[in-house]
Amino acid sequence: MLVLRFLLPLLALAGLAQAQVDSLWSRLYGPPDCSAFCNSAQRTADGGFILAGAAIFQDYSHLEDIWLVKTDGQGDTLWTRRYGYPNGFDFAKFILQTSDGGYFIIARSTSHEGFDGCEWILRTDDNGDTLWTRWFCRDSWIFLNRAIETDDGGFALVGNTPAGSPPQDAPFILKLSDTGDSLWMHSYIEDQPRTEFFDLVQTPDGGFALGGLTIPPGHGWCNFALMKADTLGRPSWMRHYGGPLNEKATGLTRTPEGGYALAGITSTWGMGDYDYWLVVTDSLGNSRFAQTYGNPSPDMLASFLMLPDGGLLLAGEGSPSYWHRQRFFIVRTNSLGDSLWSRMFGGEDIGVQCVAVMSTDDGGFALAGRIWPSNLEGISRIILLKTGSELAADPCSPALPRHLGLAVYPNPFNSSTRIFFSLPRIEKVHLTVFDLSGRRVRVLVDDILPVGEHQVPFDGSALPSGIYFARLEAQGMSQTRKMVLLK
């Protein structure tokens, strides 16, 4: 197995005032001269990491096999395991370390009993040796997305199957015993049509909360979805959150206050086509606050963590602009969702896909995913990147802006909002608002302004509801932010 070590080039985003993290080391994993992929990762109880995905080996009778990599806390390989069948594509989608130190793996296989695609569950011991397996196959597709270990020692899984006419997803929750026997399954095709669930948590009452997306009646686009279910998976209530365009929640966790945090992507709000979106609710699913984080180019959230202070760390891929390659993009928030700092790791000759972010005992973080370094001639590798701890900045010495920055808050807004921008030097500034057709609605600033942070109120009470754009021009450059006026 090939293991490469290097430090990725580091790119800091604009406006990072309160803290930062730096890259300490990174490791690459893969068979010699063959590609490897990572789809899931977790910090293990011994302080190391488990990475799960697939690899393409030289014996081409196996087109693609499940591949696990177990490392210590420094990313050094302790063991690898391979699982698969000839003449098929087999890959791990999700891995969970269980309370006994073993692993629960959800995989996809095209090589089982003539089915086009089956979900394959593997249960292993702490060395990756198989204890039992289960297969879930249908004439139509079935997808298992995430699993948790339940209080009784068994497992609960959330997934989707195609159903209905016209085709739509039938979300379900499946309960297994500790030996993989099916105990019950509840499908939500009649309760919540046109819904998909991607994550779940167990609640203090022994029931479950499920997070994903739904298309509300009369709405042509997806919203975040949050459902509360009882101990047998029967729905208690359902909430959805979103705007006039697409929102998709891919992660769910419980908050210290007993509520829920949903994280995913939005195309309604934020800077670019897609941005990270966080929605935090109370225990009944009532929204407490929502925040967006992103860059002018699309940002795709992969994973997020609830941190000990009640803040969150969101991780995925982002890019400084449409003309740069994707990088690891992480955002640190406080307990109210306010961004404390953000960071990118990557470079122009490196493409990345993030699958997981994990906290480490030294106060830092680890990112796992897939990478395409140019010096490996297009071969992809599994990557594990370790950051240092958060370094608090001196509150008595706030840093001046280093880059041109633009933001709108609140957004969406009802009648009025504020537009924030930062200038790294004294500059002639034009700040203009346009409507969706490109017509100039208002000139807010046309003046020379000093270096620093600035804010301008915007009154939209005389304007119709809709999508508008704030455009900042300075330093021979421009930035544009979408604004949504809802009355």
Tab-separated table of C-alpha atoms in Angstrom:
chain	number	residue	atom	x	y	z
A	1	MET	CA	0.000	0.000	0.000
A	2	LEU	CA	1.210	3.467	-0.868
A	3	VAL	CA	1.188	6.032	1.947
A	4	LEU	CA	2.336	9.551	1.083
A	5	ARG	CA	2.918	12.384	3.547
A	6	PHE	CA	2.903	16.054	2.686
A	7	LEU	CA	1.610	19.407	3.876
A	8	LEU	CA	-1.123	20.918	1.738
A	9	PRO	CA	-0.785	24.545	0.703
A	10	LEU	CA	-2.955	26.699	2.932
A	11	LEU	CA	-5.356	29.430	1.855
A	12	ALA	CA	-7.030	31.623	4.494
A	13	LEU	CA	-10.356	33.257	3.730
A	14	ALA	CA	-11.123	36.902	4.183
A	15	GLY	CA	-12.419	38.306	7.442
A	16	LEU	CA	-11.075	35.706	9.888
A	17	ALA	CA	-10.983	37.806	13.012
A	18	GLN	CA	-11.213	35.641	16.097
A	19	ALA	CA	-9.251	32.416	15.615
A	20	GLN	CA	-7.559	30.132	13.161
A	21	VAL	CA	-6.257	26.616	12.686
A	22	ASP	CA	-3.233	25.524	10.696
A	23	SER	CA	-2.501	22.266	8.907
A	24	LEU	CA	-0.106	20.046	10.909
A	25	TRP	CA	0.132	17.028	8.615
A	26	SER	CA	-1.698	15.046	5.967
A	27	ARG	CA	-1.511	11.422	4.817
A	28	LEU	CA	-2.510	9.752	1.572
A	29	TYR	CA	-3.582	6.102	1.294
A	30	GLY	CA	-4.073	3.818	-1.695
A	31	PRO	CA	-2.827	0.661	-3.439
A	32	PRO	CA	0.227	1.258	-5.667
A	33	ASP	CA	-0.709	2.725	-9.052
A	34	CYS	CA	-4.438	2.347	-8.369
A	35	SER	CA	-7.144	4.711	-7.223
A	36	ALA	CA	-8.746	4.687	-3.782
A	37	PHE	CA	-11.871	6.504	-2.599
A	38	CYS	CA	-13.152	7.524	0.821
A	39	ASN	CA	-16.872	7.847	1.534
A	40	SER	CA	-16.944	7.816	5.335
A	41	ALA	CA	-14.599	8.265	8.293
A	42	GLN	CA	-14.721	8.361	12.072
A	43	ARG	CA	-12.426	9.049	14.996
A	44	THR	CA	-11.988	5.795	16.926
A	45	ALA	CA	-11.993	5.179	20.670
A	46	ASP	CA	-8.207	4.616	20.733
A	47	GLY	CA	-7.560	8.116	19.324
A	48	GLY	CA	-6.948	6.900	15.781
A	49	PHE	CA	-9.127	6.961	12.683
A	50	ILE	CA	-11.093	4.547	10.521
A	51	LEU	CA	-11.479	5.384	6.806
A	52	ALA	CA	-13.961	3.523	4.596
A	53	GLY	CA	-14.537	3.567	0.867
A	54	ALA	CA	-13.249	1.535	-2.057
A	55	ALA	CA	-10.130	0.771	-4.051
A	56	ILE	CA	-9.348	-0.571	-7.502
A	57	PHE	CA	-6.753	-3.339	-7.358
A	58	GLN	CA	-4.537	-4.928	-9.999
A	59	ASP	CA	-6.564	-8.172	-10.098
A	60	TYR	CA	-9.158	-6.852	-12.498
A	61	SER	CA	-11.641	-9.667	-11.892
A	62	HIS	CA	-12.686	-7.418	-8.990
A	63	LEU	CA	-13.689	-4.117	-10.573
A	64	GLU	CA	-13.872	-2.293	-7.246
A	65	ASP	CA	-13.757	-3.573	-3.659
A	66	ILE	CA	-14.629	-2.158	-0.256
A	67	TRP	CA	-11.474	-0.925	1.449
A	68	LEU	CA	-10.945	0.022	5.097
A	69	VAL	CA	-7.882	1.788	6.507
A	70	LYS	CA	-7.284	1.893	10.274
A	71	THR	CA	-4.709	4.400	11.515
A	72	ASP	CA	-3.268	5.613	14.769
A	73	GLY	CA	-3.603	9.208	15.967
A	74	GLN	CA	-0.751	10.334	13.699
A	75	GLY	CA	-2.313	8.839	10.588
A	76	ASP	CA	0.105	5.906	10.386
A	77	THR	CA	-1.561	2.760	9.032
A	78	LEU	CA	-2.255	-0.032	11.531
A	79	TRP	CA	-4.151	-2.319	9.167
A	80	THR	CA	-6.216	-2.410	5.978
A	81	ARG	CA	-9.084	-4.716	5.001
A	82	ARG	CA	-10.622	-5.592	1.671
A	83	TYR	CA	-14.104	-7.024	1.045
A	84	GLY	CA	-15.744	-7.762	-2.296
A	85	TYR	CA	-16.894	-10.152	-4.983
A	86	PRO	CA	-15.635	-10.767	-8.545
A	87	ASN	CA	-17.023	-8.883	-11.523
A	88	GLY	CA	-18.747	-6.174	-9.565
A	89	PHE	CA	-18.485	-2.804	-7.934
A	90	ASP	CA	-18.480	-2.942	-4.133
A	91	PHE	CA	-17.891	0.159	-2.021
A	92	ALA	CA	-18.453	1.288	1.561
A	93	LYS	CA	-20.810	4.239	1.990
A	94	PHE	CA	-20.837	4.630	5.776
A	95	ILE	CA	-18.898	3.325	8.772
A	96	LEU	CA	-19.701	3.451	12.487
A	97	GLN	CA	-17.522	2.265	15.347
A	98	THR	CA	-19.671	0.275	17.761
A	99	SER	CA	-19.540	0.230	21.557
A	100	ASP	CA	-17.506	-3.017	21.561
A	101	GLY	CA	-14.792	-1.430	19.377
A	102	GLY	CA	-15.896	-3.160	16.179
A	103	TYR	CA	-17.444	-1.618	13.079
A	104	PHE	CA	-20.833	-1.413	11.355
A	105	ILE	CA	-20.495	-0.794	7.607
A	106	ILE	CA	-23.141	0.122	5.034
A	107	ALA	CA	-21.946	-0.786	1.535
A	108	ARG	CA	-23.273	-0.889	-2.011
A	109	SER	CA	-22.757	-3.937	-4.239
A	110	THR	CA	-23.565	-4.774	-7.853
A	111	SER	CA	-22.275	-8.341	-7.592
A	112	HIS	CA	-24.933	-10.112	-5.499
A	113	GLU	CA	-27.303	-12.699	-7.008
A	114	GLY	CA	-27.925	-10.855	-10.252
A	115	PHE	CA	-29.363	-7.678	-8.735
A	116	ASP	CA	-28.284	-4.378	-10.262
A	117	GLY	CA	-27.668	-2.941	-6.830
A	118	CYS	CA	-27.974	-4.193	-3.261
A	119	GLU	CA	-27.248	-2.652	0.104
A	120	TRP	CA	-24.736	-4.757	2.025
A	121	ILE	CA	-24.235	-4.503	5.781
A	122	LEU	CA	-21.009	-5.851	7.305
A	123	ARG	CA	-20.426	-6.164	11.035
A	124	THR	CA	-16.774	-6.638	12.028
A	125	ASP	CA	-14.654	-6.887	15.145
A	126	ASP	CA	-12.054	-4.290	16.111
A	127	ASN	CA	-9.537	-5.792	13.643
A	128	GLY	CA	-11.928	-5.631	10.692
A	129	ASP	CA	-12.645	-9.376	10.646
A	130	THR	CA	-16.222	-10.109	9.577
A	131	LEU	CA	-18.700	-11.213	12.274
A	132	TRP	CA	-21.856	-11.221	10.134
A	133	THR	CA	-23.334	-9.703	6.979
A	134	ARG	CA	-26.839	-8.865	5.790
A	135	TRP	CA	-28.148	-8.121	2.309
A	136	PHE	CA	-31.019	-5.845	1.323
A	137	CYS	CA	-32.055	-6.281	-2.304
A	138	ARG	CA	-35.206	-5.390	-4.245
A	139	ASP	CA	-36.362	-5.474	-7.826
A	140	SER	CA	-36.281	-1.683	-7.525
A	141	TRP	CA	-33.474	0.237	-5.880
A	142	ILE	CA	-33.029	0.496	-2.142
A	143	PHE	CA	-30.654	2.889	-0.396
A	144	LEU	CA	-29.456	2.814	3.211
A	145	ASN	CA	-27.948	6.176	4.134
A	146	ARG	CA	-26.932	6.249	7.796
A	147	ALA	CA	-26.990	4.101	10.940
A	148	ILE	CA	-26.757	4.615	14.678
A	149	GLU	CA	-26.228	2.185	17.525
A	150	THR	CA	-29.339	2.271	19.733
A	151	ASP	CA	-29.655	2.116	23.498
A	152	ASP	CA	-30.595	-1.585	23.382
A	153	GLY	CA	-27.365	-2.512	21.569
A	154	GLY	CA	-29.038	-2.873	18.177
A	155	PHE	CA	-29.029	-0.524	15.222
A	156	ALA	CA	-31.401	1.905	13.511
A	157	LEU	CA	-30.938	2.801	9.859
A	158	VAL	CA	-32.546	5.427	7.659
A	159	GLY	CA	-32.961	5.047	3.909
A	160	ASN	CA	-35.104	5.509	0.820
A	161	THR	CA	-36.712	3.340	-1.856
A	162	PRO	CA	-38.311	4.436	-5.129
A	163	ALA	CA	-42.084	4.126	-4.938
A	164	GLY	CA	-45.291	5.711	-6.132
A	165	SER	CA	-46.482	6.982	-9.463
A	166	PRO	CA	-44.925	9.182	-10.709
A	167	PRO	CA	-41.716	7.863	-9.141
A	168	GLN	CA	-40.924	9.361	-5.778
A	169	ASP	CA	-38.827	8.311	-2.828
A	170	ALA	CA	-40.345	6.314	0.021
A	171	PRO	CA	-38.281	7.108	3.107
A	172	PHE	CA	-38.081	4.518	5.873
A	173	ILE	CA	-36.469	3.676	9.198
A	174	LEU	CA	-35.252	0.124	9.809
A	175	LYS	CA	-34.517	-1.395	13.221
A	176	LEU	CA	-32.038	-4.284	13.536
A	177	SER	CA	-30.999	-6.368	16.518
A	178	ASP	CA	-27.370	-6.572	17.619
A	179	THR	CA	-26.997	-9.663	15.393
A	180	GLY	CA	-28.488	-7.969	12.324
A	181	ASP	CA	-31.976	-9.491	12.479
A	182	SER	CA	-34.731	-7.186	11.228
A	183	LEU	CA	-37.080	-6.180	14.093
A	184	TRP	CA	-39.313	-3.669	12.370
A	185	MET	CA	-39.452	-1.205	9.479
A	186	HIS	CA	-41.643	1.861	9.058
A	187	SER	CA	-42.097	3.466	5.649
A	188	TYR	CA	-43.291	7.066	5.305
A	189	ILE	CA	-44.624	7.030	1.747
A	190	GLU	CA	-48.196	7.718	2.952
A	191	ASP	CA	-47.192	9.985	5.848
A	192	GLN	CA	-44.651	12.193	4.091
A	193	PRO	CA	-44.643	11.842	0.288
A	194	ARG	CA	-41.768	13.278	-1.753
A	195	THR	CA	-39.388	13.134	1.207
A	196	GLU	CA	-35.893	11.701	1.677
A	197	PHE	CA	-34.053	11.181	4.957
A	198	PHE	CA	-30.256	11.098	5.179
A	199	ASP	CA	-29.480	11.119	8.914
A	200	LEU	CA	-31.016	10.200	12.247
A	201	VAL	CA	-30.441	10.455	16.003
A	202	GLN	CA	-32.013	8.676	18.941
A	203	THR	CA	-33.934	10.932	21.312
A	204	PRO	CA	-34.114	10.722	25.142
A	205	ASP	CA	-37.606	9.153	24.990
A	206	GLY	CA	-36.223	6.200	22.999
A	207	GLY	CA	-37.664	7.505	19.739
A	208	PHE	CA	-35.874	9.020	16.784
A	209	ALA	CA	-35.426	12.260	14.873
A	210	LEU	CA	-34.775	12.095	11.121
A	211	GLY	CA	-33.301	14.810	8.914
A	212	GLY	CA	-33.353	15.252	5.152
A	213	LEU	CA	-35.402	17.021	2.512
A	214	THR	CA	-39.029	17.314	1.500
A	215	ILE	CA	-41.016	18.980	-1.262
A	216	PRO	CA	-43.980	20.585	0.529
A	217	PRO	CA	-47.399	20.456	-1.188
A	218	GLY	CA	-47.653	23.175	-3.802
A	219	HIS	CA	-43.901	23.831	-3.645
A	220	GLY	CA	-41.702	22.898	-6.594
A	221	TRP	CA	-38.397	22.882	-4.699
A	222	CYS	CA	-36.839	21.023	-1.774
A	223	ASN	CA	-36.770	22.241	1.839
A	224	PHE	CA	-34.944	20.964	4.897
A	225	ALA	CA	-37.039	18.291	6.633
A	226	LEU	CA	-37.079	17.262	10.303
A	227	MET	CA	-39.310	14.468	11.595
A	228	LYS	CA	-39.821	13.185	15.132
A	229	ALA	CA	-40.789	9.502	15.418
A	230	ASP	CA	-41.649	7.252	18.357
A	231	THR	CA	-39.859	4.065	19.482
A	232	LEU	CA	-41.380	2.103	16.566
A	233	GLY	CA	-40.644	4.729	13.955
A	234	ARG	CA	-44.194	6.086	13.785
A	235	PRO	CA	-44.195	9.847	13.037
A	236	SER	CA	-45.121	12.302	15.783
A	237	TRP	CA	-44.542	15.565	13.913
A	238	MET	CA	-42.839	16.926	10.809
A	239	ARG	CA	-41.297	20.334	10.149
A	240	HIS	CA	-39.773	21.842	7.027
A	241	TYR	CA	-37.550	24.900	6.602
A	242	GLY	CA	-36.519	26.787	3.502
A	243	GLY	CA	-37.204	29.427	0.919
A	244	PRO	CA	-38.374	29.624	-2.676
A	245	LEU	CA	-35.406	27.622	-4.066
A	246	ASN	CA	-33.583	24.410	-3.062
A	247	GLU	CA	-32.459	23.392	0.424
A	248	LYS	CA	-31.133	19.928	1.299
A	249	ALA	CA	-30.178	18.799	4.824
A	250	THR	CA	-27.553	16.051	4.885
A	251	GLY	CA	-26.660	16.062	8.593
A	252	LEU	CA	-28.525	16.089	11.902
A	253	THR	CA	-27.394	16.297	15.525
A	254	ARG	CA	-28.883	17.146	18.905
A	255	THR	CA	-28.052	20.412	20.639
A	256	PRO	CA	-27.097	20.832	24.313
A	257	GLU	CA	-30.493	22.498	24.910
A	258	GLY	CA	-32.347	19.377	23.731
A	259	GLY	CA	-33.183	20.698	20.278
A	260	TYR	CA	-31.802	19.831	16.862
A	261	ALA	CA	-29.251	21.202	14.406
A	262	LEU	CA	-29.724	20.497	10.704
A	263	ALA	CA	-26.954	21.296	8.243
A	264	GLY	CA	-26.804	21.111	4.475
A	265	ILE	CA	-26.903	23.429	1.482
A	266	THR	CA	-29.129	26.238	0.249
A	267	SER	CA	-29.569	27.950	-3.106
A	268	THR	CA	-32.060	30.509	-1.745
A	269	TRP	CA	-29.721	32.383	0.580
A	270	GLY	CA	-26.025	33.138	0.787
A	271	MET	CA	-23.249	34.252	-1.539
A	272	GLY	CA	-23.124	31.726	-4.356
A	273	ASP	CA	-25.245	29.183	-6.210
A	274	TYR	CA	-25.053	26.899	-3.164
A	275	ASP	CA	-23.841	27.681	0.346
A	276	TYR	CA	-23.717	25.921	3.682
A	277	TRP	CA	-26.969	26.350	5.606
A	278	LEU	CA	-27.509	25.693	9.309
A	279	VAL	CA	-30.920	25.535	10.998
A	280	VAL	CA	-31.145	25.142	14.804
A	281	THR	CA	-34.479	24.292	16.438
A	282	ASP	CA	-35.964	23.644	19.842
A	283	SER	CA	-37.119	20.175	20.955
A	284	LEU	CA	-40.396	20.538	19.020
A	285	GLY	CA	-38.725	21.560	15.784
A	286	ASN	CA	-39.514	25.265	16.059
A	287	SER	CA	-36.730	27.231	14.379
A	288	ARG	CA	-34.466	29.188	16.740
A	289	PHE	CA	-32.138	30.586	14.076
A	290	ALA	CA	-30.704	29.884	10.619
A	291	GLN	CA	-27.388	30.968	9.119
A	292	THR	CA	-25.601	30.687	5.772
A	293	TYR	CA	-21.854	30.420	5.149
A	294	GLY	CA	-20.073	30.367	1.826
A	295	ASN	CA	-18.118	31.771	-1.066
A	296	PRO	CA	-19.060	33.258	-4.444
A	297	SER	CA	-18.688	29.799	-6.039
A	298	PRO	CA	-20.796	26.775	-4.962
A	299	ASP	CA	-20.032	25.248	-1.542
A	300	MET	CA	-21.058	21.668	-0.754
A	301	LEU	CA	-21.394	20.613	2.883
A	302	ALA	CA	-20.247	17.085	3.749
A	303	SER	CA	-20.119	16.863	7.539
A	304	PHE	CA	-20.542	18.866	10.725
A	305	LEU	CA	-19.804	18.576	14.460
A	306	MET	CA	-21.366	19.857	17.649
A	307	LEU	CA	-18.483	21.171	19.794
A	308	PRO	CA	-18.228	21.268	23.613
A	309	ASP	CA	-18.971	25.016	23.803
A	310	GLY	CA	-22.221	24.579	21.853
A	311	GLY	CA	-20.723	25.898	18.618
A	312	LEU	CA	-20.430	23.926	15.429
A	313	LEU	CA	-17.813	23.057	12.854
A	314	LEU	CA	-19.063	22.655	9.288
A	315	ALA	CA	-16.897	21.029	6.610
A	316	GLY	CA	-17.098	20.309	2.915
A	317	GLU	CA	-15.739	21.755	-0.302
A	318	GLY	CA	-15.538	25.341	-1.431
A	319	SER	CA	-13.541	27.580	-3.719
A	320	PRO	CA	-12.515	31.247	-3.534
A	321	SER	CA	-14.064	31.773	-6.969
A	322	TYR	CA	-15.355	29.952	-10.029
A	323	TRP	CA	-11.824	30.039	-11.475
A	324	HIS	CA	-10.191	28.078	-8.634
A	325	ARG	CA	-10.283	24.382	-7.832
A	326	GLN	CA	-12.301	23.055	-4.917
A	327	ARG	CA	-10.615	22.968	-1.504
A	328	PHE	CA	-11.470	21.701	1.940
A	329	PHE	CA	-13.648	24.447	3.436
A	330	ILE	CA	-14.382	24.565	7.181
A	331	VAL	CA	-16.427	27.091	9.161
A	332	ARG	CA	-16.405	27.456	12.959
A	333	THR	CA	-19.451	29.006	14.648
A	334	ASN	CA	-20.465	29.961	18.167
A	335	SER	CA	-23.607	28.610	19.858
A	336	LEU	CA	-25.754	31.199	18.047
A	337	GLY	CA	-24.463	30.234	14.624
A	338	ASP	CA	-22.293	33.325	14.174
A	339	SER	CA	-19.161	32.569	12.155
A	340	LEU	CA	-15.990	32.810	14.267
A	341	TRP	CA	-13.566	31.818	11.541
A	342	SER	CA	-13.322	29.860	8.301
A	343	ARG	CA	-10.454	28.161	6.539
A	344	MET	CA	-9.537	26.495	3.255
A	345	PHE	CA	-6.944	23.793	2.664
A	346	GLY	CA	-5.847	22.918	-0.847
A	347	GLY	CA	-4.206	24.372	-3.911
A	348	GLU	CA	-4.560	25.055	-7.602
A	349	ASP	CA	-3.005	21.703	-8.589
A	350	ILE	CA	-5.102	19.693	-6.116
A	351	GLY	CA	-8.760	18.688	-6.284
A	352	VAL	CA	-10.481	17.437	-3.125
A	353	GLN	CA	-13.721	15.898	-1.937
A	354	CYS	CA	-14.480	16.091	1.784
A	355	VAL	CA	-16.493	13.343	3.502
A	356	ALA	CA	-15.975	13.890	7.244
A	357	VAL	CA	-14.700	16.269	9.902
A	358	MET	CA	-13.669	14.961	13.337
A	359	SER	CA	-12.493	16.627	16.547
A	360	THR	CA	-9.244	15.536	18.213
A	361	ASP	CA	-8.042	15.564	21.814
A	362	ASP	CA	-5.620	18.461	21.256
A	363	GLY	CA	-8.445	20.853	20.370
A	364	GLY	CA	-7.834	20.524	16.650
A	365	PHE	CA	-9.686	18.733	13.888
A	366	ALA	CA	-9.172	16.074	11.230
A	367	LEU	CA	-10.625	16.098	7.719
A	368	ALA	CA	-11.053	12.973	5.599
A	369	GLY	CA	-11.873	12.618	1.943
A	370	ARG	CA	-10.513	12.045	-1.517
A	371	ILE	CA	-7.808	13.909	-3.395
A	372	TRP	CA	-6.516	14.182	-6.960
A	373	PRO	CA	-2.945	15.540	-6.782
A	374	SER	CA	-1.470	16.327	-10.184
A	375	ASN	CA	1.823	14.631	-9.318
A	376	LEU	CA	-0.027	11.280	-9.075
A	377	GLU	CA	-1.127	11.611	-12.718
A	378	GLY	CA	-4.833	11.549	-12.065
A	379	ILE	CA	-4.874	8.663	-9.573
A	380	SER	CA	-7.086	9.468	-6.612
A	381	ARG	CA	-6.116	8.765	-3.026
A	382	ILE	CA	-7.794	8.753	0.358
A	383	ILE	CA	-6.593	11.741	2.377
A	384	LEU	CA	-6.501	12.409	6.108
A	385	LEU	CA	-5.560	15.964	7.107
A	386	LYS	CA	-4.873	17.031	10.692
A	387	THR	CA	-5.146	20.633	11.866
A	388	GLY	CA	-3.696	22.231	14.967
A	389	SER	CA	-5.762	23.576	17.821
A	390	GLU	CA	-7.756	26.771	17.631
A	391	LEU	CA	-5.562	29.790	18.352
A	392	ALA	CA	-7.505	32.657	19.868
A	393	ALA	CA	-6.573	36.070	18.544
A	394	ASP	CA	-5.731	38.950	20.902
A	395	PRO	CA	-9.112	40.661	21.510
A	396	CYS	CA	-7.306	43.961	22.144
A	397	SER	CA	-5.710	43.919	18.691
A	398	PRO	CA	-8.410	43.265	16.082
A	399	ALA	CA	-6.965	42.526	12.656
A	400	LEU	CA	-7.707	44.894	9.809
A	401	PRO	CA	-9.409	43.352	6.763
A	402	ARG	CA	-7.006	41.782	4.295
A	403	HIS	CA	-9.502	41.339	1.462
A	404	LEU	CA	-12.571	42.911	-0.057
A	405	GLY	CA	-15.642	41.401	1.629
A	406	LEU	CA	-19.425	41.715	1.283
A	407	ALA	CA	-22.338	40.253	3.298
A	408	VAL	CA	-26.041	40.897	3.912
A	409	TYR	CA	-27.845	40.326	7.217
A	410	PRO	CA	-30.589	39.484	7.900
A	411	ASN	CA	-31.160	37.618	4.656
A	412	PRO	CA	-33.967	36.882	3.770
A	413	PHE	CA	-35.456	40.086	5.170
A	414	ASN	CA	-38.808	41.776	5.543
A	415	SER	CA	-38.613	45.400	4.342
A	416	SER	CA	-35.163	46.274	5.726
A	417	THR	CA	-31.723	44.753	6.130
A	418	ARG	CA	-28.080	45.809	6.473
A	419	ILE	CA	-25.240	45.351	3.972
A	420	PHE	CA	-21.786	44.824	5.475
A	421	PHE	CA	-18.514	45.227	3.596
A	422	SER	CA	-14.808	45.392	4.394
A	423	LEU	CA	-12.024	47.380	2.721
A	424	PRO	CA	-8.321	46.523	3.094
A	425	ARG	CA	-7.313	50.064	2.071
A	426	ILE	CA	-8.747	53.521	1.376
A	427	GLU	CA	-10.739	53.098	-1.787
A	428	LYS	CA	-13.390	54.583	-4.074
A	429	VAL	CA	-16.449	52.402	-3.464
A	430	HIS	CA	-19.654	51.798	-5.447
A	431	LEU	CA	-22.398	49.796	-3.708
A	432	THR	CA	-25.479	49.246	-5.839
A	433	VAL	CA	-28.627	47.097	-5.615
A	434	PHE	CA	-30.094	45.456	-8.736
A	435	ASP	CA	-33.254	43.437	-9.289
A	436	LEU	CA	-33.423	40.027	-10.954
A	437	SER	CA	-33.671	41.557	-14.453
A	438	GLY	CA	-30.458	43.538	-13.933
A	439	ARG	CA	-32.206	46.875	-13.482
A	440	ARG	CA	-30.468	49.187	-11.015
A	441	VAL	CA	-32.780	49.726	-8.041
A	442	ARG	CA	-30.661	51.929	-5.790
A	443	VAL	CA	-27.148	53.356	-5.359
A	444	LEU	CA	-26.209	53.043	-1.691
A	445	VAL	CA	-22.568	54.206	-1.737
A	446	ASP	CA	-20.549	56.207	-4.269
A	447	ASP	CA	-17.687	57.638	-2.271
A	448	ILE	CA	-14.119	57.230	-1.023
A	449	LEU	CA	-14.131	55.261	2.247
A	450	PRO	CA	-11.391	54.394	4.778
A	451	VAL	CA	-9.939	50.964	5.489
A	452	GLY	CA	-12.021	48.801	7.826
A	453	GLU	CA	-15.509	47.371	8.289
A	454	HIS	CA	-18.546	49.276	7.031
A	455	GLN	CA	-22.313	48.764	7.042
A	456	VAL	CA	-25.153	50.427	5.155
A	457	PRO	CA	-28.910	50.080	5.803
A	458	PHE	CA	-31.162	49.059	2.932
A	459	ASP	CA	-34.881	49.880	3.005
A	460	GLY	CA	-36.924	47.696	0.660
A	461	SER	CA	-40.370	48.676	1.939
A	462	ALA	CA	-41.280	50.294	-1.398
A	463	LEU	CA	-40.098	47.279	-3.422
A	464	PRO	CA	-42.004	44.088	-4.280
A	465	SER	CA	-40.972	40.745	-2.799
A	466	GLY	CA	-38.324	38.972	-4.823
A	467	ILE	CA	-34.640	38.345	-5.366
A	468	TYR	CA	-32.233	41.285	-5.505
A	469	PHE	CA	-28.451	41.604	-5.716
A	470	ALA	CA	-26.055	43.878	-3.839
A	471	ARG	CA	-22.929	44.643	-5.874
A	472	LEU	CA	-19.771	46.090	-4.340
A	473	GLU	CA	-17.126	47.565	-6.677
A	474	ALA	CA	-13.690	48.612	-5.390
A	475	GLN	CA	-9.993	48.008	-6.152
A	476	GLY	CA	-10.929	47.221	-9.769
A	477	MET	CA	-12.848	44.185	-8.476
A	478	SER	CA	-16.473	43.428	-7.654
A	479	GLN	CA	-18.455	41.147	-5.366
A	480	THR	CA	-22.171	40.332	-5.566
A	481	ARG	CA	-24.493	38.933	-2.914
A	482	LYS	CA	-28.025	37.665	-3.400
A	483	MET	CA	-30.738	39.227	-1.204
A	484	VAL	CA	-34.244	37.812	-0.740
A	485	LEU	CA	-37.022	40.266	0.165
A	486	LEU	CA	-40.040	38.494	1.667
A	487	LYS	CA	-43.085	40.504	2.758
